[in-house]
Amino acid sequence: MDKNILRQEMIQRKGQFTANSLRELSLAIIARLLAHPRLQAAQTIMLYHSLPDEVYTHDAIKQLSAVGKQVLLPAVIDEEHLELRPYQGENDLQLGAMNIFEPVGAPFTTYEQIEVVVVPGVSFDANGNRLGRGRGYYDRFLLQVPQAYKLGICFDFQKVAHVPTDSSDVPMHEVI
Ligand SMILES: Nc1nc2c(c(=O)[nH]1)N(C=O)[C@@H](CNc1ccc(C(=O)N[C@@H](CCC(=O)O)C(=O)O)cc1)CN2
Ligand SMILES: Nc1ncnc2c1ncn2[C@@H]1O[C@H](COP(=O)(O)OP(=O)(O)OP(=O)(O)O)[C@@H](O)[C@H]1O
């Protein structure tokens, strides 16, 4: 299957970098993200709490929260669904089912308030097509936030000419 071949290729490319060098590469990407007019204008933003092989977001989450924005993070609640919870500081994060830190507390349910969603991906193309980790969590979730500006972020080596898609994939407005 095309998607799995591209996932394998991306695992190989990532393998050429140490965790430290991925962290360093993240700095410029996060700088661009924080300078983005859509993000600056937004009050309610969904981000993700990065895994070691993703663009590092832990400090950006803190910074956006510190300037008074509402930052929402995903929590995996079952095999298919995410729930969003407000970030309320590092102390209320706990390790969830997929080894990702998630806020504890009540779910955020007023999805129509979400202005920007920053979406992680395994690979993206210039048309905003996205390859995820293959469980469909984001594709299902993104259907519920049609009004949100969807901003994909990844390392440069994850950008390819063409990401294979099917009808359930939700494209990004932009990839940085
Ligand atoms: N940082 C981050 N948070 C996220 C996602 C993500 O991609 N990145 N998700 C995007 O969907 C959702 C969680 N879904 C996930 C789906 C698959 C894997 C994953 O591939 N995990 C590893 C090993 C985990 C395990 O099974 O123990 C793997 O399967 O190789 C992780 C998260 C919501 N939160
Ligand atoms: N909206 C949806 N409703 C039901 N099933 C879906 C939906 N979106 C995706 N799926 C299913 O989820 C599985 C994974 O899809 P796909 O490979 O496109 O995931 P992905 O985009 O790589 O992952 P993710 O969205 O979790 O980052 C597929 O079997 C797909 O059919």
Short mmCIF file of N, CA and C in Angstrom, two decimals, residues 2 6 8-9 13 16 19 27 53 55 64 79 104 106 129 131 135-137 141 145 149 157 162 169:
data_model
loop_
_atom_site.label_atom_id
_atom_site.label_comp_id
_atom_site.label_asym_id
_atom_site.label_seq_id
_atom_site.Cartn_x
_atom_site.Cartn_y
_atom_site.Cartn_z
N ASP A 2 0.55 2.18 -0.88
CA ASP A 2 1.31 3.43 -1.05
C ASP A 2 1.63 4.14 0.26
N LEU A 6 5.36 5.11 1.99
CA LEU A 6 5.81 6.46 2.34
C LEU A 6 6.12 6.56 3.85
N GLN A 8 7.28 4.16 5.72
CA GLN A 8 8.58 3.49 5.89
C GLN A 8 9.72 4.41 5.45
N GLU A 9 9.52 5.09 4.32
CA GLU A 9 10.53 6.02 3.81
C GLU A 9 10.81 7.11 4.84
N ARG A 13 14.21 8.24 6.82
CA ARG A 13 14.79 9.60 6.80
C ARG A 13 15.01 10.12 8.22
N GLN A 16 18.13 9.17 10.27
CA GLN A 16 19.42 9.81 10.01
C GLN A 16 19.69 10.98 10.95
N ALA A 19 17.93 12.62 18.20
CA ALA A 19 16.85 13.34 18.87
C ALA A 19 17.23 14.81 19.05
N LEU A 27 13.43 24.34 16.08
CA LEU A 27 13.43 25.74 16.52
C LEU A 27 12.96 26.70 15.43
N ASP A 53 9.91 12.04 17.79
CA ASP A 53 10.20 12.11 16.35
C ASP A 53 9.38 13.17 15.62
N VAL A 55 8.05 17.49 15.29
CA VAL A 55 8.46 18.87 15.56
C VAL A 55 8.10 19.17 17.03
N LEU A 64 2.45 30.01 24.25
CA LEU A 64 1.14 30.49 23.78
C LEU A 64 0.18 30.60 24.96
N GLU A 79 -10.16 3.63 20.55
CA GLU A 79 -9.44 3.22 19.34
C GLU A 79 -9.60 4.20 18.18
N VAL A 104 -5.06 16.62 32.08
CA VAL A 104 -6.17 16.01 32.81
C VAL A 104 -7.28 17.06 32.86
N ALA A 106 -11.60 18.35 32.46
CA ALA A 106 -12.82 18.20 31.68
C ALA A 106 -12.56 18.45 30.20
N ASN A 129 -1.91 17.92 1.31
CA ASN A 129 -2.26 16.53 1.64
C ASN A 129 -1.35 16.04 2.75
N LEU A 131 -0.11 12.77 5.38
CA LEU A 131 -0.04 11.37 5.79
C LEU A 131 0.16 11.36 7.30
N ARG A 135 -3.91 5.77 11.86
CA ARG A 135 -5.04 5.29 12.66
C ARG A 135 -6.31 6.11 12.44
N GLY A 136 -6.20 7.18 11.66
CA GLY A 136 -7.38 7.96 11.31
C GLY A 136 -7.89 8.90 12.40
N TYR A 137 -7.14 9.04 13.50
CA TYR A 137 -7.61 9.91 14.59
C TYR A 137 -7.83 11.35 14.12
N PHE A 141 -11.26 13.58 13.52
CA PHE A 141 -11.42 14.80 14.32
C PHE A 141 -11.58 16.05 13.44
N VAL A 145 -14.19 20.17 12.81
CA VAL A 145 -13.78 21.58 12.94
C VAL A 145 -13.62 22.21 11.56
N TYR A 149 -8.59 26.90 10.73
CA TYR A 149 -7.48 26.97 9.79
C TYR A 149 -6.50 25.85 10.14
N PHE A 157 12.47 17.50 5.53
CA PHE A 157 12.67 16.20 4.87
C PHE A 157 11.39 15.36 4.84
N HIS A 162 4.23 14.28 -3.64
CA HIS A 162 2.86 13.78 -3.72
C HIS A 162 2.58 12.81 -2.58
N ASP A 169 -9.27 11.58 3.84
CA ASP A 169 -8.19 12.47 4.26
C ASP A 169 -8.63 13.93 4.19
#
